[in-house]
Amino acid sequence: MPAFFLMRCLHHAGQEAARDLHRPAHRAWVQSGGEGLATVLIGSALQDESGASIGNFGILETTGITAAKAFAEGDPFNKAGIVAKIELTPLPAAFQAGRISDPITPRT
């Protein structure tokens, strides 16, 4: 049975140049589901009230918390030291993932 998580990655301040540099690798990681660790159903950047980037979020479908953690920690943004904090919140088993019709990571 799949497990679903809300992943929030909050970034250190002043990371604009680093994000720009590592964004292509980050996007490739997300599209591959961390080379198969997760399916990213939906996600986006997070902004503060002024519109400045402060992190990113994703809804993950995984085999469990270990895979979700490995996905988040393996992200090039995290490996580059951009991420200050990773939060993984389990979603209920009744989460309606099927309502997301065009996931970022293709379903297999």
PDB file of N, CA and C in Angstrom, residues 2-107:
ATOM      1  N   PRO A   2       0.644   2.172  -0.900  1.00  0.00           N
ATOM      2  CA  PRO A   2       1.492   3.378  -0.939  1.00  0.00           C
ATOM      3  C   PRO A   2       1.261   4.272   0.270  1.00  0.00           C
ATOM      4  N   ALA A   3       2.284   5.053   0.577  1.00  0.00           N
ATOM      5  CA  ALA A   3       2.200   6.050   1.646  1.00  0.00           C
ATOM      6  C   ALA A   3       2.343   7.428   1.006  1.00  0.00           C
ATOM      7  N   PHE A   4       1.645   8.410   1.553  1.00  0.00           N
ATOM      8  CA  PHE A   4       1.658   9.768   1.016  1.00  0.00           C
ATOM      9  C   PHE A   4       2.178  10.735   2.074  1.00  0.00           C
ATOM     10  N   PHE A   5       2.988  11.697   1.623  1.00  0.00           N
ATOM     11  CA  PHE A   5       3.589  12.676   2.530  1.00  0.00           C
ATOM     12  C   PHE A   5       3.541  14.058   1.910  1.00  0.00           C
ATOM     13  N   LEU A   6       3.326  15.046   2.767  1.00  0.00           N
ATOM     14  CA  LEU A   6       3.544  16.440   2.400  1.00  0.00           C
ATOM     15  C   LEU A   6       4.985  16.748   2.780  1.00  0.00           C
ATOM     16  N   MET A   7       5.794  17.115   1.802  1.00  0.00           N
ATOM     17  CA  MET A   7       7.188  17.469   2.032  1.00  0.00           C
ATOM     18  C   MET A   7       7.324  18.981   1.895  1.00  0.00           C
ATOM     19  N   ARG A   8       7.884  19.608   2.933  1.00  0.00           N
ATOM     20  CA  ARG A   8       8.214  21.041   2.877  1.00  0.00           C
ATOM     21  C   ARG A   8       9.705  21.173   3.118  1.00  0.00           C
ATOM     22  N   CYS A   9      10.379  21.830   2.184  1.00  0.00           N
ATOM     23  CA  CYS A   9      11.807  22.106   2.317  1.00  0.00           C
ATOM     24  C   CYS A   9      11.963  23.610   2.423  1.00  0.00           C
ATOM     25  N   LEU A  10      12.371  24.073   3.594  1.00  0.00           N
ATOM     26  CA  LEU A  10      12.559  25.500   3.816  1.00  0.00           C
ATOM     27  C   LEU A  10      14.025  25.825   3.600  1.00  0.00           C
ATOM     28  N   HIS A  11      14.277  26.901   2.862  1.00  0.00           N
ATOM     29  CA  HIS A  11      15.635  27.236   2.444  1.00  0.00           C
ATOM     30  C   HIS A  11      16.267  28.292   3.339  1.00  0.00           C
ATOM     31  N   HIS A  12      17.591  28.256   3.392  1.00  0.00           N
ATOM     32  CA  HIS A  12      18.340  29.333   4.041  1.00  0.00           C
ATOM     33  C   HIS A  12      18.103  30.622   3.250  1.00  0.00           C
ATOM     34  N   ALA A  13      18.168  31.748   3.916  1.00  0.00           N
ATOM     35  CA  ALA A  13      18.030  33.049   3.243  1.00  0.00           C
ATOM     36  C   ALA A  13      19.232  33.281   2.324  1.00  0.00           C
ATOM     37  N   GLY A  14      19.011  34.088   1.292  1.00  0.00           N
ATOM     38  CA  GLY A  14      20.096  34.491   0.400  1.00  0.00           C
ATOM     39  C   GLY A  14      20.590  33.396  -0.527  1.00  0.00           C
ATOM     40  N   GLN A  15      19.721  32.489  -0.921  1.00  0.00           N
ATOM     41  CA  GLN A  15      20.129  31.344  -1.748  1.00  0.00           C
ATOM     42  C   GLN A  15      19.737  31.479  -3.221  1.00  0.00           C
ATOM     43  N   GLU A  16      19.403  32.680  -3.668  1.00  0.00           N
ATOM     44  CA  GLU A  16      18.914  32.857  -5.034  1.00  0.00           C
ATOM     45  C   GLU A  16      19.904  32.329  -6.076  1.00  0.00           C
ATOM     46  N   ALA A  17      21.169  32.708  -5.985  1.00  0.00           N
ATOM     47  CA  ALA A  17      22.165  32.282  -6.977  1.00  0.00           C
ATOM     48  C   ALA A  17      22.370  30.772  -6.918  1.00  0.00           C
ATOM     49  N   ALA A  18      22.419  30.221  -5.722  1.00  0.00           N
ATOM     50  CA  ALA A  18      22.600  28.772  -5.583  1.00  0.00           C
ATOM     51  C   ALA A  18      21.402  28.017  -6.148  1.00  0.00           C
ATOM     52  N   ARG A  19      20.185  28.522  -5.893  1.00  0.00           N
ATOM     53  CA  ARG A  19      18.989  27.878  -6.450  1.00  0.00           C
ATOM     54  C   ARG A  19      19.045  27.895  -7.969  1.00  0.00           C
ATOM     55  N   ASP A  20      19.405  29.043  -8.539  1.00  0.00           N
ATOM     56  CA  ASP A  20      19.490  29.140 -10.003  1.00  0.00           C
ATOM     57  C   ASP A  20      20.500  28.132 -10.555  1.00  0.00           C
ATOM     58  N   LEU A  21      21.637  28.003  -9.881  1.00  0.00           N
ATOM     59  CA  LEU A  21      22.686  27.093 -10.331  1.00  0.00           C
ATOM     60  C   LEU A  21      22.240  25.631 -10.281  1.00  0.00           C
ATOM     61  N   HIS A  22      21.545  25.268  -9.223  1.00  0.00           N
ATOM     62  CA  HIS A  22      21.175  23.862  -9.008  1.00  0.00           C
ATOM     63  C   HIS A  22      19.759  23.501  -9.474  1.00  0.00           C
ATOM     64  N   ARG A  23      19.001  24.480  -9.988  1.00  0.00           N
ATOM     65  CA  ARG A  23      17.617  24.220 -10.390  1.00  0.00           C
ATOM     66  C   ARG A  23      17.495  23.124 -11.459  1.00  0.00           C
ATOM     67  N   PRO A  24      18.341  23.099 -12.512  1.00  0.00           N
ATOM     68  CA  PRO A  24      18.189  22.009 -13.496  1.00  0.00           C
ATOM     69  C   PRO A  24      18.355  20.615 -12.875  1.00  0.00           C
ATOM     70  N   ALA A  25      19.322  20.461 -11.982  1.00  0.00           N
ATOM     71  CA  ALA A  25      19.516  19.158 -11.321  1.00  0.00           C
ATOM     72  C   ALA A  25      18.350  18.849 -10.383  1.00  0.00           C
ATOM     73  N   HIS A  26      17.845  19.869  -9.687  1.00  0.00           N
ATOM     74  CA  HIS A  26      16.683  19.695  -8.809  1.00  0.00           C
ATOM     75  C   HIS A  26      15.477  19.210  -9.625  1.00  0.00           C
ATOM     76  N   ARG A  27      15.234  19.866 -10.749  1.00  0.00           N
ATOM     77  CA  ARG A  27      14.080  19.474 -11.580  1.00  0.00           C
ATOM     78  C   ARG A  27      14.233  18.059 -12.126  1.00  0.00           C
ATOM     79  N   ALA A  28      15.436  17.691 -12.528  1.00  0.00           N
ATOM     80  CA  ALA A  28      15.668  16.328 -13.019  1.00  0.00           C
ATOM     81  C   ALA A  28      15.432  15.311 -11.899  1.00  0.00           C
ATOM     82  N   TRP A  29      15.864  15.640 -10.671  1.00  0.00           N
ATOM     83  CA  TRP A  29      15.650  14.771  -9.506  1.00  0.00           C
ATOM     84  C   TRP A  29      14.157  14.566  -9.261  1.00  0.00           C
ATOM     85  N   VAL A  30      13.412  15.675  -9.301  1.00  0.00           N
ATOM     86  CA  VAL A  30      11.967  15.601  -9.071  1.00  0.00           C
ATOM     87  C   VAL A  30      11.295  14.774 -10.166  1.00  0.00           C
ATOM     88  N   GLN A  31      11.643  15.040 -11.415  1.00  0.00           N
ATOM     89  CA  GLN A  31      11.006  14.305 -12.522  1.00  0.00           C
ATOM     90  C   GLN A  31      11.305  12.814 -12.477  1.00  0.00           C
ATOM     91  N   SER A  32      12.480  12.447 -11.978  1.00  0.00           N
ATOM     92  CA  SER A  32      12.829  11.024 -11.887  1.00  0.00           C
ATOM     93  C   SER A  32      12.298  10.393 -10.608  1.00  0.00           C
ATOM     94  N   GLY A  33      11.671  11.211  -9.755  1.00  0.00           N
ATOM     95  CA  GLY A  33      11.222  10.703  -8.464  1.00  0.00           C
ATOM     96  C   GLY A  33      12.398  10.275  -7.604  1.00  0.00           C
ATOM     97  N   GLY A  34      13.500  11.026  -7.737  1.00  0.00           N
ATOM     98  CA  GLY A  34      14.694  10.640  -6.973  1.00  0.00           C
ATOM     99  C   GLY A  34      15.197   9.285  -7.411  1.00  0.00           C
ATOM    100  N   GLU A  35      15.190   9.093  -8.745  1.00  0.00           N
ATOM    101  CA  GLU A  35      15.618   7.822  -9.332  1.00  0.00           C
ATOM    102  C   GLU A  35      14.794   6.658  -8.799  1.00  0.00           C
ATOM    103  N   GLY A  36      13.478   6.922  -8.643  1.00  0.00           N
ATOM    104  CA  GLY A  36      12.550   5.862  -8.272  1.00  0.00           C
ATOM    105  C   GLY A  36      12.175   5.780  -6.800  1.00  0.00           C
ATOM    106  N   LEU A  37      12.680   6.696  -5.974  1.00  0.00           N
ATOM    107  CA  LEU A  37      12.339   6.662  -4.548  1.00  0.00           C
ATOM    108  C   LEU A  37      10.897   7.067  -4.272  1.00  0.00           C
ATOM    109  N   ALA A  38      10.353   7.943  -5.110  1.00  0.00           N
ATOM    110  CA  ALA A  38       9.012   8.494  -4.867  1.00  0.00           C
ATOM    111  C   ALA A  38       8.386   8.898  -6.186  1.00  0.00           C
ATOM    112  N   THR A  39       7.084   9.035  -6.166  1.00  0.00           N
ATOM    113  CA  THR A  39       6.365   9.713  -7.237  1.00  0.00           C
ATOM    114  C   THR A  39       5.966  11.066  -6.679  1.00  0.00           C
ATOM    115  N   VAL A  40       6.399  12.128  -7.352  1.00  0.00           N
ATOM    116  CA  VAL A  40       6.026  13.478  -6.930  1.00  0.00           C
ATOM    117  C   VAL A  40       4.726  13.817  -7.637  1.00  0.00           C
ATOM    118  N   LEU A  41       3.642  13.866  -6.871  1.00  0.00           N
ATOM    119  CA  LEU A  41       2.325  14.087  -7.459  1.00  0.00           C
ATOM    120  C   LEU A  41       2.133  15.539  -7.865  1.00  0.00           C
ATOM    121  N   ILE A  42       2.584  16.452  -7.023  1.00  0.00           N
ATOM    122  CA  ILE A  42       2.483  17.881  -7.318  1.00  0.00           C
ATOM    123  C   ILE A  42       3.451  18.601  -6.396  1.00  0.00           C
ATOM    124  N   GLY A  43       3.918  19.746  -6.816  1.00  0.00           N
ATOM    125  CA  GLY A  43       4.830  20.519  -5.988  1.00  0.00           C
ATOM    126  C   GLY A  43       5.068  21.879  -6.600  1.00  0.00           C
ATOM    127  N   SER A  44       5.723  22.736  -5.841  1.00  0.00           N
ATOM    128  CA  SER A  44       5.995  24.088  -6.321  1.00  0.00           C
ATOM    129  C   SER A  44       6.956  24.775  -5.364  1.00  0.00           C
ATOM    130  N   ALA A  45       7.398  25.950  -5.785  1.00  0.00           N
ATOM    131  CA  ALA A  45       8.192  26.806  -4.906  1.00  0.00           C
ATOM    132  C   ALA A  45       7.280  27.402  -3.837  1.00  0.00           C
ATOM    133  N   LEU A  46       7.876  27.779  -2.724  1.00  0.00           N
ATOM    134  CA  LEU A  46       7.178  28.503  -1.667  1.00  0.00           C
ATOM    135  C   LEU A  46       7.725  29.926  -1.624  1.00  0.00           C
ATOM    136  N   GLN A  47       6.842  30.887  -1.374  1.00  0.00           N
ATOM    137  CA  GLN A  47       7.244  32.290  -1.307  1.00  0.00           C
ATOM    138  C   GLN A  47       6.759  32.918  -0.011  1.00  0.00           C
ATOM    139  N   ASP A  48       7.456  33.980   0.411  1.00  0.00           N
ATOM    140  CA  ASP A  48       6.954  34.755   1.542  1.00  0.00           C
ATOM    141  C   ASP A  48       6.000  35.832   1.027  1.00  0.00           C
ATOM    142  N   GLU A  49       5.526  36.688   1.913  1.00  0.00           N
ATOM    143  CA  GLU A  49       4.532  37.708   1.547  1.00  0.00           C
ATOM    144  C   GLU A  49       5.040  38.688   0.499  1.00  0.00           C
ATOM    145  N   SER A  50       6.362  38.868   0.416  1.00  0.00           N
ATOM    146  CA  SER A  50       6.934  39.812  -0.560  1.00  0.00           C
ATOM    147  C   SER A  50       7.200  39.155  -1.905  1.00  0.00           C
ATOM    148  N   GLY A  51       7.002  37.843  -2.000  1.00  0.00           N
ATOM    149  CA  GLY A  51       7.242  37.128  -3.246  1.00  0.00           C
ATOM    150  C   GLY A  51       8.624  36.495  -3.338  1.00  0.00           C
ATOM    151  N   ALA A  52       9.427  36.617  -2.287  1.00  0.00           N
ATOM    152  CA  ALA A  52      10.757  36.012  -2.278  1.00  0.00           C
ATOM    153  C   ALA A  52      10.650  34.509  -2.037  1.00  0.00           C
ATOM    154  N   SER A  53      11.464  33.739  -2.746  1.00  0.00           N
ATOM    155  CA  SER A  53      11.468  32.286  -2.565  1.00  0.00           C
ATOM    156  C   SER A  53      11.993  31.922  -1.192  1.00  0.00           C
ATOM    157  N   ILE A  54      11.278  31.007  -0.523  1.00  0.00           N
ATOM    158  CA  ILE A  54      11.703  30.552   0.807  1.00  0.00           C
ATOM    159  C   ILE A  54      11.814  29.031   0.881  1.00  0.00           C
ATOM    160  N   GLY A  55      11.497  28.330  -0.205  1.00  0.00           N
ATOM    161  CA  GLY A  55      11.590  26.879  -0.182  1.00  0.00           C
ATOM    162  C   GLY A  55      10.735  26.247  -1.260  1.00  0.00           C
ATOM    163  N   ASN A  56      10.394  24.986  -1.031  1.00  0.00           N
ATOM    164  CA  ASN A  56       9.552  24.256  -1.975  1.00  0.00           C
ATOM    165  C   ASN A  56       8.743  23.204  -1.217  1.00  0.00           C
ATOM    166  N   PHE A  57       7.684  22.735  -1.856  1.00  0.00           N
ATOM    167  CA  PHE A  57       6.865  21.671  -1.264  1.00  0.00           C
ATOM    168  C   PHE A  57       6.561  20.637  -2.331  1.00  0.00           C
ATOM    169  N   GLY A  58       6.169  19.465  -1.885  1.00  0.00           N
ATOM    170  CA  GLY A  58       5.733  18.421  -2.792  1.00  0.00           C
ATOM    171  C   GLY A  58       4.822  17.457  -2.066  1.00  0.00           C
ATOM    172  N   ILE A  59       3.932  16.836  -2.807  1.00  0.00           N
ATOM    173  CA  ILE A  59       3.134  15.720  -2.300  1.00  0.00           C
ATOM    174  C   ILE A  59       3.775  14.466  -2.884  1.00  0.00           C
ATOM    175  N   LEU A  60       4.268  13.607  -1.994  1.00  0.00           N
ATOM    176  CA  LEU A  60       4.999  12.415  -2.408  1.00  0.00           C
ATOM    177  C   LEU A  60       4.169  11.157  -2.206  1.00  0.00           C
ATOM    178  N   GLU A  61       4.282  10.245  -3.144  1.00  0.00           N
ATOM    179  CA  GLU A  61       3.765   8.883  -2.990  1.00  0.00           C
ATOM    180  C   GLU A  61       4.989   7.980  -2.923  1.00  0.00           C
ATOM    181  N   THR A  62       5.131   7.246  -1.813  1.00  0.00           N
ATOM    182  CA  THR A  62       6.316   6.421  -1.594  1.00  0.00           C
ATOM    183  C   THR A  62       5.924   5.095  -0.967  1.00  0.00           C
ATOM    184  N   THR A  63       6.949   4.312  -0.690  1.00  0.00           N
ATOM    185  CA  THR A  63       6.731   3.053   0.032  1.00  0.00           C
ATOM    186  C   THR A  63       6.716   3.273   1.534  1.00  0.00           C
ATOM    187  N   GLY A  64       7.110   4.462   1.991  1.00  0.00           N
ATOM    188  CA  GLY A  64       7.109   4.756   3.419  1.00  0.00           C
ATOM    189  C   GLY A  64       8.018   5.924   3.748  1.00  0.00           C
ATOM    190  N   ILE A  65       8.154   6.203   5.037  1.00  0.00           N
ATOM    191  CA  ILE A  65       8.905   7.365   5.502  1.00  0.00           C
ATOM    192  C   ILE A  65      10.384   7.282   5.118  1.00  0.00           C
ATOM    193  N   THR A  66      10.960   6.090   5.093  1.00  0.00           N
ATOM    194  CA  THR A  66      12.378   5.957   4.746  1.00  0.00           C
ATOM    195  C   THR A  66      12.630   6.434   3.322  1.00  0.00           C
ATOM    196  N   ALA A  67      11.776   6.041   2.388  1.00  0.00           N
ATOM    197  CA  ALA A  67      11.930   6.473   0.998  1.00  0.00           C
ATOM    198  C   ALA A  67      11.660   7.966   0.856  1.00  0.00           C
ATOM    199  N   ALA A  68      10.660   8.480   1.580  1.00  0.00           N
ATOM    200  CA  ALA A  68      10.361   9.915   1.517  1.00  0.00           C
ATOM    201  C   ALA A  68      11.548  10.733   2.020  1.00  0.00           C
ATOM    202  N   LYS A  69      12.147  10.282   3.110  1.00  0.00           N
ATOM    203  CA  LYS A  69      13.312  10.974   3.676  1.00  0.00           C
ATOM    204  C   LYS A  69      14.497  10.904   2.714  1.00  0.00           C
ATOM    205  N   ALA A  70      14.728   9.758   2.119  1.00  0.00           N
ATOM    206  CA  ALA A  70      15.830   9.611   1.161  1.00  0.00           C
ATOM    207  C   ALA A  70      15.621  10.512  -0.051  1.00  0.00           C
ATOM    208  N   PHE A  71      14.372  10.628  -0.506  1.00  0.00           N
ATOM    209  CA  PHE A  71      14.074  11.513  -1.625  1.00  0.00           C
ATOM    210  C   PHE A  71      14.405  12.955  -1.261  1.00  0.00           C
ATOM    211  N   ALA A  72      13.905  13.420  -0.114  1.00  0.00           N
ATOM    212  CA  ALA A  72      14.118  14.806   0.296  1.00  0.00           C
ATOM    213  C   ALA A  72      15.596  15.100   0.522  1.00  0.00           C
ATOM    214  N   GLU A  73      16.291  14.200   1.183  1.00  0.00           N
ATOM    215  CA  GLU A  73      17.703  14.422   1.483  1.00  0.00           C
ATOM    216  C   GLU A  73      18.593  14.317   0.253  1.00  0.00           C
ATOM    217  N   GLY A  74      18.152  13.547  -0.750  1.00  0.00           N
ATOM    218  CA  GLY A  74      18.941  13.387  -1.971  1.00  0.00           C
ATOM    219  C   GLY A  74      18.778  14.501  -2.982  1.00  0.00           C
ATOM    220  N   ASP A  75      17.814  15.387  -2.766  1.00  0.00           N
ATOM    221  CA  ASP A  75      17.564  16.496  -3.688  1.00  0.00           C
ATOM    222  C   ASP A  75      18.817  17.360  -3.810  1.00  0.00           C
ATOM    223  N   PRO A  76      19.203  17.716  -5.040  1.00  0.00           N
ATOM    224  CA  PRO A  76      20.373  18.572  -5.229  1.00  0.00           C
ATOM    225  C   PRO A  76      20.321  19.886  -4.448  1.00  0.00           C
ATOM    226  N   PHE A  77      19.137  20.450  -4.213  1.00  0.00           N
ATOM    227  CA  PHE A  77      19.048  21.646  -3.371  1.00  0.00           C
ATOM    228  C   PHE A  77      19.563  21.343  -1.961  1.00  0.00           C
ATOM    229  N   ASN A  78      19.189  20.193  -1.424  1.00  0.00           N
ATOM    230  CA  ASN A  78      19.644  19.822  -0.084  1.00  0.00           C
ATOM    231  C   ASN A  78      21.142  19.531  -0.092  1.00  0.00           C
ATOM    232  N   LYS A  79      21.593  18.776  -1.054  1.00  0.00           N
ATOM    233  CA  LYS A  79      23.011  18.420  -1.117  1.00  0.00           C
ATOM    234  C   LYS A  79      23.904  19.645  -1.293  1.00  0.00           C
ATOM    235  N   ALA A  80      23.363  20.707  -1.910  1.00  0.00           N
ATOM    236  CA  ALA A  80      24.129  21.940  -2.117  1.00  0.00           C
ATOM    237  C   ALA A  80      24.091  22.856  -0.897  1.00  0.00           C
ATOM    238  N   GLY A  81      23.379  22.462   0.162  1.00  0.00           N
ATOM    239  CA  GLY A  81      23.321  23.268   1.366  1.00  0.00           C
ATOM    240  C   GLY A  81      22.292  24.388   1.334  1.00  0.00           C
ATOM    241  N   ILE A  82      21.391  24.350   0.368  1.00  0.00           N
ATOM    242  CA  ILE A  82      20.350  25.373   0.230  1.00  0.00           C
ATOM    243  C   ILE A  82      19.248  25.168   1.266  1.00  0.00           C
ATOM    244  N   VAL A  83      18.937  23.921   1.559  1.00  0.00           N
ATOM    245  CA  VAL A  83      17.818  23.586   2.443  1.00  0.00           C
ATOM    246  C   VAL A  83      18.235  23.711   3.905  1.00  0.00           C
ATOM    247  N   ALA A  84      17.451  24.461   4.663  1.00  0.00           N
ATOM    248  CA  ALA A  84      17.688  24.623   6.096  1.00  0.00           C
ATOM    249  C   ALA A  84      16.920  23.587   6.910  1.00  0.00           C
ATOM    250  N   LYS A  85      15.733  23.198   6.428  1.00  0.00           N
ATOM    251  CA  LYS A  85      14.857  22.312   7.200  1.00  0.00           C
ATOM    252  C   LYS A  85      13.977  21.502   6.266  1.00  0.00           C
ATOM    253  N   ILE A  86      13.878  20.218   6.527  1.00  0.00           N
ATOM    254  CA  ILE A  86      12.976  19.327   5.787  1.00  0.00           C
ATOM    255  C   ILE A  86      11.884  18.875   6.741  1.00  0.00           C
ATOM    256  N   GLU A  87      10.632  19.040   6.311  1.00  0.00           N
ATOM    257  CA  GLU A  87       9.484  18.563   7.083  1.00  0.00           C
ATOM    258  C   GLU A  87       8.741  17.536   6.244  1.00  0.00           C
ATOM    259  N   LEU A  88       8.481  16.367   6.815  1.00  0.00           N
ATOM    260  CA  LEU A  88       7.693  15.320   6.154  1.00  0.00           C
ATOM    261  C   LEU A  88       6.492  15.010   7.033  1.00  0.00           C
ATOM    262  N   THR A  89       5.305  15.287   6.517  1.00  0.00           N
ATOM    263  CA  THR A  89       4.067  15.073   7.259  1.00  0.00           C
ATOM    264  C   THR A  89       3.268  13.971   6.579  1.00  0.00           C
ATOM    265  N   PRO A  90       2.988  12.871   7.286  1.00  0.00           N
ATOM    266  CA  PRO A  90       2.176  11.809   6.678  1.00  0.00           C
ATOM    267  C   PRO A  90       0.767  12.319   6.364  1.00  0.00           C
ATOM    268  N   LEU A  91       0.244  11.888   5.242  1.00  0.00           N
ATOM    269  CA  LEU A  91      -1.139  12.184   4.866  1.00  0.00           C
ATOM    270  C   LEU A  91      -1.976  10.936   5.130  1.00  0.00           C
ATOM    271  N   PRO A  92      -3.274  11.095   5.345  1.00  0.00           N
ATOM    272  CA  PRO A  92      -4.107   9.931   5.684  1.00  0.00           C
ATOM    273  C   PRO A  92      -4.192   8.917   4.539  1.00  0.00           C
ATOM    274  N   ALA A  93      -4.443   7.676   4.918  1.00  0.00           N
ATOM    275  CA  ALA A  93      -4.576   6.609   3.921  1.00  0.00           C
ATOM    276  C   ALA A  93      -5.686   6.921   2.919  1.00  0.00           C
ATOM    277  N   ALA A  94      -6.672   7.713   3.323  1.00  0.00           N
ATOM    278  CA  ALA A  94      -7.784   8.077   2.441  1.00  0.00           C
ATOM    279  C   ALA A  94      -7.433   9.219   1.489  1.00  0.00           C
ATOM    280  N   PHE A  95      -6.172   9.690   1.497  1.00  0.00           N
ATOM    281  CA  PHE A  95      -5.775  10.773   0.589  1.00  0.00           C
ATOM    282  C   PHE A  95      -6.105  10.379  -0.841  1.00  0.00           C
ATOM    283  N   GLN A  96      -6.745  11.270  -1.566  1.00  0.00           N
ATOM    284  CA  GLN A  96      -7.245  10.970  -2.906  1.00  0.00           C
ATOM    285  C   GLN A  96      -6.224  11.356  -3.979  1.00  0.00           C
ATOM    286  N   ALA A  97      -5.129  10.602  -4.034  1.00  0.00           N
ATOM    287  CA  ALA A  97      -4.052  10.872  -4.987  1.00  0.00           C
ATOM    288  C   ALA A  97      -4.532  10.788  -6.434  1.00  0.00           C
ATOM    289  N   GLY A  98      -5.528   9.963  -6.691  1.00  0.00           N
ATOM    290  CA  GLY A  98      -6.043   9.803  -8.042  1.00  0.00           C
ATOM    291  C   GLY A  98      -6.654  11.064  -8.622  1.00  0.00           C
ATOM    292  N   ARG A  99      -6.962  12.033  -7.772  1.00  0.00           N
ATOM    293  CA  ARG A  99      -7.533  13.295  -8.253  1.00  0.00           C
ATOM    294  C   ARG A  99      -6.464  14.191  -8.885  1.00  0.00           C
ATOM    295  N   ILE A 100      -5.190  13.868  -8.663  1.00  0.00           N
ATOM    296  CA  ILE A 100      -4.097  14.612  -9.295  1.00  0.00           C
ATOM    297  C   ILE A 100      -3.832  13.922 -10.624  1.00  0.00           C
ATOM    298  N   SER A 101      -4.293  14.534 -11.694  1.00  0.00           N
ATOM    299  CA  SER A 101      -4.316  13.860 -12.996  1.00  0.00           C
ATOM    300  C   SER A 101      -3.010  13.947 -13.771  1.00  0.00           C
ATOM    301  N   ASP A 102      -2.129  14.870 -13.428  1.00  0.00           N
ATOM    302  CA  ASP A 102      -0.896  15.038 -14.196  1.00  0.00           C
ATOM    303  C   ASP A 102       0.286  15.192 -13.239  1.00  0.00           C
ATOM    304  N   PRO A 103       0.727  14.078 -12.609  1.00  0.00           N
ATOM    305  CA  PRO A 103       1.808  14.179 -11.635  1.00  0.00           C
ATOM    306  C   PRO A 103       3.115  14.624 -12.286  1.00  0.00           C
ATOM    307  N   ILE A 104       3.981  15.236 -11.482  1.00  0.00           N
ATOM    308  CA  ILE A 104       5.283  15.698 -11.971  1.00  0.00           C
ATOM    309  C   ILE A 104       6.157  14.507 -12.366  1.00  0.00           C
ATOM    310  N   THR A 105       6.177  13.482 -11.516  1.00  0.00           N
ATOM    311  CA  THR A 105       6.876  12.249 -11.831  1.00  0.00           C
ATOM    312  C   THR A 105       5.881  11.316 -12.518  1.00  0.00           C
ATOM    313  N   PRO A 106       6.174  10.863 -13.731  1.00  0.00           N
ATOM    314  CA  PRO A 106       5.222   9.967 -14.399  1.00  0.00           C
ATOM    315  C   PRO A 106       4.965   8.716 -13.572  1.00  0.00           C
ATOM    316  N   ARG A 107       3.703   8.333 -13.486  1.00  0.00           N
ATOM    317  CA  ARG A 107       3.346   7.089 -12.788  1.00  0.00           C
ATOM    318  C   ARG A 107       3.803   5.909 -13.629  1.00  0.00           C
TER     319      ARG A 107
END
